[in-house]
XYZ file of C-alpha atoms in Angstrom:
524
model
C -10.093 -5.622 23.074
C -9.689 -4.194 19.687
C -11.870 -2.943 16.964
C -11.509 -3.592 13.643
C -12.662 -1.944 10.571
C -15.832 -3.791 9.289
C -15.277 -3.669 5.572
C -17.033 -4.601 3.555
C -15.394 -7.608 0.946
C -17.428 -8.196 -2.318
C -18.038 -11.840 -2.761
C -19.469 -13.027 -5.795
C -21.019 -16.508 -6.029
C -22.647 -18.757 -8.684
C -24.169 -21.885 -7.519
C -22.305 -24.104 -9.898
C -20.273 -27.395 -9.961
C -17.091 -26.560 -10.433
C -13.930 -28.232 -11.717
C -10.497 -27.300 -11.654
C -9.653 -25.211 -14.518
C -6.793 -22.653 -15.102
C -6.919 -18.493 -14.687
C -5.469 -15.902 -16.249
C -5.440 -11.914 -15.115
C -3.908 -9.152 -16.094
C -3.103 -5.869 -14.703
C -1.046 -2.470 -15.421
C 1.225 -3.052 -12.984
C 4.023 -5.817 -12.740
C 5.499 -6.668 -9.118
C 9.028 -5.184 -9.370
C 10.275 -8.352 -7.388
C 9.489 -11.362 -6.084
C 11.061 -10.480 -2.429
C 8.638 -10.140 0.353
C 10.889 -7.546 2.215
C 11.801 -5.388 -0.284
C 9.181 -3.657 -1.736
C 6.547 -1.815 0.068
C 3.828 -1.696 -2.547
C 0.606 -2.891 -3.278
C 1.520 -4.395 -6.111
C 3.898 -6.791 -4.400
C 2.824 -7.306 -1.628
C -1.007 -7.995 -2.866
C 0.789 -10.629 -5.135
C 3.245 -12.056 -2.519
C 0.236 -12.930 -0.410
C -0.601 -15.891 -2.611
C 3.137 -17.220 -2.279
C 4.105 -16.221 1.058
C 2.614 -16.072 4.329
C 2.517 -14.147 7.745
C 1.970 -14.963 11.416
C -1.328 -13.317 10.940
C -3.464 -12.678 7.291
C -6.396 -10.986 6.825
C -10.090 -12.617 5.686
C -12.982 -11.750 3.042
C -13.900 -8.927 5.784
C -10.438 -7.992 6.525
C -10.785 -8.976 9.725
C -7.439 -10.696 11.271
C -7.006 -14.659 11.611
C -4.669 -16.951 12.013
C -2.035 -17.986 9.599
C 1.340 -19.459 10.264
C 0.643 -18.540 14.042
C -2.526 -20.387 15.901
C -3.067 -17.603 18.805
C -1.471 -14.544 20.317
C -1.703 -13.236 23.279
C -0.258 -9.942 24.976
C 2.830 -10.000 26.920
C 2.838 -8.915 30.637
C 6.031 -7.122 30.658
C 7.684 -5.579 33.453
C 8.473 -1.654 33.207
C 7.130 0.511 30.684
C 7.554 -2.344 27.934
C 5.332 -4.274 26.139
C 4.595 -7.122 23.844
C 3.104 -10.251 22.508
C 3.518 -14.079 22.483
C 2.682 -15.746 19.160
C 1.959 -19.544 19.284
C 3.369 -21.194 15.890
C 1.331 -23.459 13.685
C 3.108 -26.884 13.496
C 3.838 -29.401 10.665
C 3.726 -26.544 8.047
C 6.028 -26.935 5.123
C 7.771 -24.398 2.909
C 7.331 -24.983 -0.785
C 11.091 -26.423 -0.740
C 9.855 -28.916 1.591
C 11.911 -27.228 4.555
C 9.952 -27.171 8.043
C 8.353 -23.768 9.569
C 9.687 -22.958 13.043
C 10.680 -20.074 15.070
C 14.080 -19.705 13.912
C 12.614 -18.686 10.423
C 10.324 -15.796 12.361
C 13.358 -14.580 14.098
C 15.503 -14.610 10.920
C 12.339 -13.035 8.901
C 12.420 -10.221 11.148
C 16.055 -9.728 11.251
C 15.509 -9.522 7.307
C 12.402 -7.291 6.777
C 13.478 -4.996 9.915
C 17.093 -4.007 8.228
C 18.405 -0.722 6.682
C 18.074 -2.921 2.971
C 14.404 -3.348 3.928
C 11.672 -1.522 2.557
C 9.682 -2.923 5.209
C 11.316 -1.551 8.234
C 9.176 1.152 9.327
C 6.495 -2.130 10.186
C 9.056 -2.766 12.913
C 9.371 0.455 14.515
C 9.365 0.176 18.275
C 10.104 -3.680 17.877
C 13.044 -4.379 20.679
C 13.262 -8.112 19.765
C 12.042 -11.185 19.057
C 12.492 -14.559 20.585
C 12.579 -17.611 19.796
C 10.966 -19.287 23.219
C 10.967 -23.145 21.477
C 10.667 -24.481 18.318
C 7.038 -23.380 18.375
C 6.488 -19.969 20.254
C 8.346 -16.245 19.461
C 7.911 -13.150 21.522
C 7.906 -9.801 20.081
C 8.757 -7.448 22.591
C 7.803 -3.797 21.857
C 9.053 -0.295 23.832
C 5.864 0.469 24.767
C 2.524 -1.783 24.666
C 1.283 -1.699 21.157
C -2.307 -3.206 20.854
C -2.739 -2.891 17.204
C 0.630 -4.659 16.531
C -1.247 -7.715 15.092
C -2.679 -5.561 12.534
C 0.549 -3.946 11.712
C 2.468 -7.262 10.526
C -0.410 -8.473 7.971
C 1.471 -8.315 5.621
C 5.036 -9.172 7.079
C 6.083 -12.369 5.135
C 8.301 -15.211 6.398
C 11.183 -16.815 4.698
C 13.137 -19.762 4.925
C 16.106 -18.868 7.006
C 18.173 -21.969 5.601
C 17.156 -21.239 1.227
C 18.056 -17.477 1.962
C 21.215 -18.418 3.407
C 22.094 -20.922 0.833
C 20.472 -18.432 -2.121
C 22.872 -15.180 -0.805
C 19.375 -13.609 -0.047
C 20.142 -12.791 3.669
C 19.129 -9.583 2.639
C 16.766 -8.209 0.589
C 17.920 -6.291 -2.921
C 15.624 -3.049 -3.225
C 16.982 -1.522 -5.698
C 19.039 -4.283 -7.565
C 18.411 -7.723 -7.597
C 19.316 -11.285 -5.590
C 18.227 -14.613 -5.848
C 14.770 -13.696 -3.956
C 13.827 -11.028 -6.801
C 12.969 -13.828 -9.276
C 12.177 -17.158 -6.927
C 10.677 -18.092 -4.018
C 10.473 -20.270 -0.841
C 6.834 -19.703 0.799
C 4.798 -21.933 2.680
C 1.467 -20.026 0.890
C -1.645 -22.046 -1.159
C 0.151 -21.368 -4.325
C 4.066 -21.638 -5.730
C 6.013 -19.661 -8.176
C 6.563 -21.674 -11.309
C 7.540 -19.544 -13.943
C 9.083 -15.831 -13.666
C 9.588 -13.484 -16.623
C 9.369 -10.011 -15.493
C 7.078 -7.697 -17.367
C 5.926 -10.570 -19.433
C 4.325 -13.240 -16.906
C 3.930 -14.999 -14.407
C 2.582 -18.089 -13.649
C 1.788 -19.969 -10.058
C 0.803 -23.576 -9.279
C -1.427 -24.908 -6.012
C 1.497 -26.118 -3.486
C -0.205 -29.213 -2.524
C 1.755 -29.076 0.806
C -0.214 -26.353 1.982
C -1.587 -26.308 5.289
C -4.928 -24.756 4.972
C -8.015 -26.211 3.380
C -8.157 -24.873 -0.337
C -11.342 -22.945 -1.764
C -10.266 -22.615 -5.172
C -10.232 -24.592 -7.946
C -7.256 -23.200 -10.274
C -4.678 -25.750 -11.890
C -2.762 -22.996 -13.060
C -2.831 -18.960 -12.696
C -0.652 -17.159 -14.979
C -0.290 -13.401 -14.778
C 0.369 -10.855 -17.681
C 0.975 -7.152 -17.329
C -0.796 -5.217 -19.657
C -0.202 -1.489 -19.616
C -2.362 -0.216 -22.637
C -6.126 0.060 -20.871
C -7.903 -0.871 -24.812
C -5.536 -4.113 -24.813
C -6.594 -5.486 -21.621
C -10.245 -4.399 -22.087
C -10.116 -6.489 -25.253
C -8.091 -9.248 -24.010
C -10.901 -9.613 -21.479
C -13.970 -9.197 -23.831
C -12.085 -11.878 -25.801
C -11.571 -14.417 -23.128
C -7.973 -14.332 -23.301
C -7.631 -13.635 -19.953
C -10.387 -14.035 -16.867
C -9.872 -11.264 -15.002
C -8.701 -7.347 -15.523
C -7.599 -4.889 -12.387
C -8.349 -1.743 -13.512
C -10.802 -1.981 -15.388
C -10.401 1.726 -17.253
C -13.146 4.278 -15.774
C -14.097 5.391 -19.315
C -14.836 1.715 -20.278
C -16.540 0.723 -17.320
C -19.810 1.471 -18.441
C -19.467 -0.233 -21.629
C -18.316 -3.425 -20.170
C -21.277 -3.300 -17.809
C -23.968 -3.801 -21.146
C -21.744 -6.386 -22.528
C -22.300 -10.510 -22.651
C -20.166 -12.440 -20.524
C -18.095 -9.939 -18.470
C -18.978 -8.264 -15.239
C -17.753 -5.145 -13.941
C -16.892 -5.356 -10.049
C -17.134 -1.996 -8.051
C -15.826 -1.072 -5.122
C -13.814 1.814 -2.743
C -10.007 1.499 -2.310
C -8.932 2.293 1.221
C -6.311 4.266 -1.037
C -5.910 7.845 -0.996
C -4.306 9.465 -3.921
C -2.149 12.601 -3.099
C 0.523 15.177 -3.992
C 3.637 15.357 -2.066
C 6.080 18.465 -2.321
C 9.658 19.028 -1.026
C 9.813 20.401 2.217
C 13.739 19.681 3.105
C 15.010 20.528 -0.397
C 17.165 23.668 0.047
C 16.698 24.106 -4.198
C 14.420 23.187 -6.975
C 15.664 20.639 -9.303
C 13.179 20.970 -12.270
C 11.706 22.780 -14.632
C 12.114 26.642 -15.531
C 13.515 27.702 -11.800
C 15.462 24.848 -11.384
C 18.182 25.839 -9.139
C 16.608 28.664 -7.261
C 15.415 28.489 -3.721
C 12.770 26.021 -3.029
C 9.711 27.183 -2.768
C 7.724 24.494 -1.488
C 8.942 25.004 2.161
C 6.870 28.050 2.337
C 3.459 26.431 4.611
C 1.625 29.259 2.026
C 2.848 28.030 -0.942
C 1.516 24.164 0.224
C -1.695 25.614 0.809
C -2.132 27.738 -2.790
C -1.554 24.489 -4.017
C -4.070 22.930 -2.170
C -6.670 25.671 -3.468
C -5.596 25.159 -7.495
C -6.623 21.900 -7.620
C -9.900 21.881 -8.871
C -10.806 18.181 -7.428
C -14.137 18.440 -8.139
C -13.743 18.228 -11.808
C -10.816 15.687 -11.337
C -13.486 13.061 -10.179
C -16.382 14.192 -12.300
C -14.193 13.989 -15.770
C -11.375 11.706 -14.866
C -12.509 9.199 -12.331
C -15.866 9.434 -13.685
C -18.210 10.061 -10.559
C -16.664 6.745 -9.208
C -13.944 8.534 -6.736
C -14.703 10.454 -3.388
C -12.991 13.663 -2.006
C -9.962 13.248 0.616
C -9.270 15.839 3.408
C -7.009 13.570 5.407
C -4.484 10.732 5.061
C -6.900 8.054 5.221
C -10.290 7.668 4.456
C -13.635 8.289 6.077
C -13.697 4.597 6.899
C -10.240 3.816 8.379
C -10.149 3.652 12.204
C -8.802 7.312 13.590
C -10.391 9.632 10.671
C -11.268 12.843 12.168
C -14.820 13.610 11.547
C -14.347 17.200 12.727
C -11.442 18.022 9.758
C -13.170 16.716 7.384
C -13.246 19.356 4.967
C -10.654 19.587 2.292
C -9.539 23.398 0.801
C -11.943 24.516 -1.318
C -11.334 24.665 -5.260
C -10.497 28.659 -4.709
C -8.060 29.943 -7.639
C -8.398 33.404 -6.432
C -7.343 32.516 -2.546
C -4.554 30.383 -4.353
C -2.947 33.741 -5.827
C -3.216 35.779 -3.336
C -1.011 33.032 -0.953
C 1.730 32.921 -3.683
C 1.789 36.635 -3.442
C 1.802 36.881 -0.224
C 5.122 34.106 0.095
C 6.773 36.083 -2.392
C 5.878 34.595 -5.961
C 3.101 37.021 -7.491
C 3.996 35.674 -10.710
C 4.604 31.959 -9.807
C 7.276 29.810 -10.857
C 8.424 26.520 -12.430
C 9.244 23.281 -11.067
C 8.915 19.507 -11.712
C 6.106 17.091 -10.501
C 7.195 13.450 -11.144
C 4.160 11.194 -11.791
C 3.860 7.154 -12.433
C 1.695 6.357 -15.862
C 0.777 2.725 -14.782
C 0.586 2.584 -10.754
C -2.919 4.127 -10.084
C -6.371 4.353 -12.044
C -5.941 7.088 -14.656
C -2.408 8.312 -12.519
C -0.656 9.833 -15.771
C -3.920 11.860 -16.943
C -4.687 13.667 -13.177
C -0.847 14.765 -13.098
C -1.943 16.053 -16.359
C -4.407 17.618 -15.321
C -2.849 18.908 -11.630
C -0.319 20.511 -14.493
C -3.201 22.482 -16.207
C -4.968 23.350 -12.880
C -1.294 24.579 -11.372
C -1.123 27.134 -14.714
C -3.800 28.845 -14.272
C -2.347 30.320 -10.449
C 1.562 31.095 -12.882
C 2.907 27.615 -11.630
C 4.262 25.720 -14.655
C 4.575 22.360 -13.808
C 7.128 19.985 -15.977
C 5.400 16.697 -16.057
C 7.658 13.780 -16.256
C 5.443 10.667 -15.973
C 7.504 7.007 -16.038
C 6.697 3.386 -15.218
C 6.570 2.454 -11.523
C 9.535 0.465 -11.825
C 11.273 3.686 -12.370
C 9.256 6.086 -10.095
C 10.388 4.507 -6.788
C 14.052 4.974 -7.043
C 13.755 7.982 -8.250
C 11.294 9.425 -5.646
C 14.058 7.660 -3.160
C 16.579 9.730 -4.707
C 15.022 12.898 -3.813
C 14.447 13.281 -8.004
C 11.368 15.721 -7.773
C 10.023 18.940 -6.385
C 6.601 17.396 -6.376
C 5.238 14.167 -6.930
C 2.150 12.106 -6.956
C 1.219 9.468 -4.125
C -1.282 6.487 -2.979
C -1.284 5.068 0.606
C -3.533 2.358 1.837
C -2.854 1.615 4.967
C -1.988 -1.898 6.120
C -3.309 -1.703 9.136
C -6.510 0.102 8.185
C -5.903 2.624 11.015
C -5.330 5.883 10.800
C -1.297 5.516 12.800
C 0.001 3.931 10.017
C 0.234 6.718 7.451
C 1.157 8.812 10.058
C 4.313 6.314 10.972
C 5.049 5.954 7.377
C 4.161 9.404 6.036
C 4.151 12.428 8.416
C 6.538 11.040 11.076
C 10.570 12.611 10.918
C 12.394 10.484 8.419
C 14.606 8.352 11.047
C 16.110 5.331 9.648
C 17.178 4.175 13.178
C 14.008 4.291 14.544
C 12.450 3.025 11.285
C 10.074 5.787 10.491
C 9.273 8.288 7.830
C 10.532 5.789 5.026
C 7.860 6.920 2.594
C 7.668 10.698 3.716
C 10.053 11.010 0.529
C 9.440 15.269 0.648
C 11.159 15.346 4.666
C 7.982 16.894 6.201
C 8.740 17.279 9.826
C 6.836 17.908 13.012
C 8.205 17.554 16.238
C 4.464 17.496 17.941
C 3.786 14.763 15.376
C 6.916 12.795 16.642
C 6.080 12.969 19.934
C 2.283 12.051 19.703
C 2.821 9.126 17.209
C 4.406 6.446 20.191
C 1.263 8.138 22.315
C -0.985 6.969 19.492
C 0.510 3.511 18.884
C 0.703 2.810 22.767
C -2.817 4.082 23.907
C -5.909 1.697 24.620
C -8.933 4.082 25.017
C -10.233 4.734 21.987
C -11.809 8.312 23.418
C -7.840 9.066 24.779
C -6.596 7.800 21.147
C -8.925 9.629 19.007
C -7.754 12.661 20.799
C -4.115 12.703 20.026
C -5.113 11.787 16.276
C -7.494 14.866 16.117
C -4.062 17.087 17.150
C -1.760 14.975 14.711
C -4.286 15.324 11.830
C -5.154 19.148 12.578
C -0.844 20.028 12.162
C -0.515 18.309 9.688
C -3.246 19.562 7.661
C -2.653 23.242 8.878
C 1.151 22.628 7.012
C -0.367 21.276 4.478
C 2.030 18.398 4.776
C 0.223 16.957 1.502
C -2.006 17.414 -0.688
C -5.043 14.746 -0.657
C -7.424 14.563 -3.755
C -9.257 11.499 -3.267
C -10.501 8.084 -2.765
C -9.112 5.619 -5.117
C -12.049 3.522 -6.638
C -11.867 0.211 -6.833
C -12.545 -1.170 -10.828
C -12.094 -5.093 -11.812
C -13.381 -7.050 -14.733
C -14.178 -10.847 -15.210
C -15.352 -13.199 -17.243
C -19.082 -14.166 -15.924
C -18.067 -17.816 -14.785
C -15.479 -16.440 -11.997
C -16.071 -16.353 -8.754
C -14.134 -14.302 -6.811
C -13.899 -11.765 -3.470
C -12.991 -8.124 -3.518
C -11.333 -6.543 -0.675
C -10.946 -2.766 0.071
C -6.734 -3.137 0.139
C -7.183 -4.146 -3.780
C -5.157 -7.624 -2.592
C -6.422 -9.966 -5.454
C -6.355 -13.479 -3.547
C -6.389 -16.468 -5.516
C -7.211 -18.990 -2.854
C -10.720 -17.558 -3.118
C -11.397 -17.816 -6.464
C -13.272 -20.779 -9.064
C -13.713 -20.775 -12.382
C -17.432 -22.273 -13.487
């Protein structure tokens, strides 16, 4: 009934007794919270995954299995409704000990589904959700959705009673609760210890459910921002694992005793945003004067500065690929046809800034994170240098992630640098998430942080979501895709490759989402 993308998860084995041992990674990037609902990054929810669990996960392939639900099953609705009937998993236990029903589904969606949610857009067209018995919920949806079960992957369930008695009915996204820095999951492994920006450290919950393929006493995580630190840390043995491994170091690693180098392709594509709904620039030598970014031409000269080519040959290192579109050329719904991306064309690129009315450019801020994505701080450095040579002057203020989001949600920025993977590996969900009219009611556009709008866009997305032929589907995302590439909603550069280090005795499995799943890992 559905496909699914057939990715492909690197597994490495070593045919080798193994007994239980403790782990240690590192990476640049700290999770900014410990709350399943209120962060909708990577870096969170990649880490959550270990503590926390969903109705549905996904495996080594990506492929979706069962988790705290057994089976699901579409819902025969009457009218123009849909929906789906999820059959609970019984005698599972939250790490507190507390018992996994329905009640704690219907609560979880309450929670990740509200305005203090980052998560709500996962919900949009949700109309509710039932509890049926202790042991069976029904979503109900507006319309039929068949790649809903793919869309909550990563949706996380909580115990209704701890929130309640914790004050964590809600989740804190830009402050903090008692969810920020604990945790109640019914997941393979439980938080332990919890010192933000320092580490981390998780413990097997020996009430788990599933059968465990691990053999980790203890896994303690430290974030390490400085690239040469981790890289020595690792050559070292002070920790067993680094994610990234730095692109300029990769090489080296690869001749060196007892480390490995672990290569793969994100299903991340990095991009620029602009504001579209700002009335005014807020940065840099024009701040103040009308915004130029809402001019389609000024989008697309842009678009033709960027010299991408050189981006991924001196930057990423010939490990990145090209992006024309939201997603990747191996997400479900990529447009084969628009796959070109604007040629590297300064020349073109002057002649649209004259031709909006800026012959001799202007200036304006691009807001950048220095320790979110592989080499992040030093391609906003370079965007900056590409951008002068067309008379934009770009100020470049680069800042931890913890930092970037609320400022991004703050509408701080006249341009800004981006990443999407998308959860469901499909093409819908950046659309939902990125190109769709921000509408907090109907939970959508809650990353589209620059306001682009498209009414066509609006109207095709619940077309897309609701649509069963895959010929019929395809269609609608060929229009979607062609507007919002003609607007030049964003910018896309490229493919984020995926990096990691180990020590040579660790056994572990790569996926494309960059989800670093500790279940699946021994130490020989």
């Amino acid at each position: 009934m559905y496909r699914f993308l057939s990715a492909t998860a690197l597994t490495l084995t070593l045919a080798l007794p193994a007994a239980a041992e403790s782990f240690s990674w590192a990476g640049t990037t700290d999770p900014q919270t410990m709350d399943p609902h209120a962060v909708n990054a990577a870096p969170v929810l990649g880490f959550l995954n270990n503590v926390y669990e969903g109705l549905v996960r996904r495996g080594k392939d990506m492929s979706v299995e069962p988790a705290l639900a057994t089976s699901w099953e579409a819902l025969d609705v009457d009218g123009d409704g849909g929906g789906w009937r999820f059959t609970l998993r019984q005698g599972v236990k939250f790490h507190g000990g507390e018992d996994f029903t329905a009640e704690d589904v219907v609560f979880s969606y309450e929670r990740a589904s509200s305005p203090e949610s980052d998560t709500s857009s996962w919900f949009a067209g949700v109309t509710d959700v039932i509890a049926v018995n202790d042991y069976t919920v029904d979503i109900l949806t507006s319309v039929p959705n068949p790649i809903f079960p793919d869309s909550i992957a990563n949706w996380m369930i909580m115990d209704s009673g701890w929130a309640a008695a914790n004050g964590a009915e809600r989740p804190a996204k830009d402050s903090e609760n008692a969810a920020t820095l604990n945790t109640n999951g019914t997941g393979a492994f439980v938080l332990t210890e919890r010192q933000p920006g320092l580490r981390t450290v998780l413990t097997p919950f020996d009430g788990w459910w599933g059968e465990a393929e691990h053999n980790i006493t203890e896994a303690t995580f430290t974030p390490i921002q400085n690239s040469a630190t981790a890289v020595a840390a690792l050559l070292s043995g002070d920790v067993d694992m680094i994610n990234p491994v730095p692109i300029q170091d990769a090489a080296r690693l690869d001749g060196r005793d007892g480390v490995q180098v672990i290569r793969g392709i994100e299903a991340r594509v990095i991009m620029l945003g602009m504001a579209h709904g700002a009335d005014l620039l807020k940065y840099g030598t024009n701040a103040g004067d009308a915004n130029p970014f809402t001019n389609v031409k000024v989008r697309q000269a842009v678009a033709h500065a960027v010299n991408v080519p050189a981006i991924l040959q001196t930057i990423m290192r010939g490990s990145a690929e090209p992006a024309s579109q939201l997603v990747s050329p191996a997400m479900r719904g990529f447009v084969e046809s628009l796959a070109e991306r604007p040629a590297y064309d300064p020349e073109r690129a002057r002649e649209l800034l004259t031709e909006a009315g800026y012959p001799d450019g202007f200036g304006f801020g691009l807001k950048c994170p220095n320790d979110r994505y592989l080499n992040d701080e030093a391609v906003c450095q370079a965007v900056v240098s590409m951008l002068a040579q067309i008379g934009l002057e770009a100020e470049l203020d680069a800042m931890p992630v913890r930092n970037y989001w609320p400022e991004l949600r703050e509408d701080n920025f006249d341009m800004y640098l981006l990443g999407w993977s998308p959860g469901t590996f499909d093409h819908e969900h950046p659309i939902r998430f990125l190109a769709s009219t921000p509408n907090s009611e109907k939970k959508l556009g809650s990353w589209n942080f620059g306001d682009y709008s498209n009414a066509r866009i609006d109207e095709l997305l619940p077309m897309i979501q609701a649509e069963v032929d895959d010929t019929k589907r395809q269609t609608m995302m060929e229009e979607a895709v062609s507007l919002y590439q003609s607007e030049q909603a964003y910018v896309p550069l490229y493919v984020q490759p995926l990096v990691w280090g180990t020590r040579d005795n660790i056994e572990l499995t790569q996926r494309p989402d960059n989800f670093f799943i500790l279940r699946w890992v021994t130490v020989n």
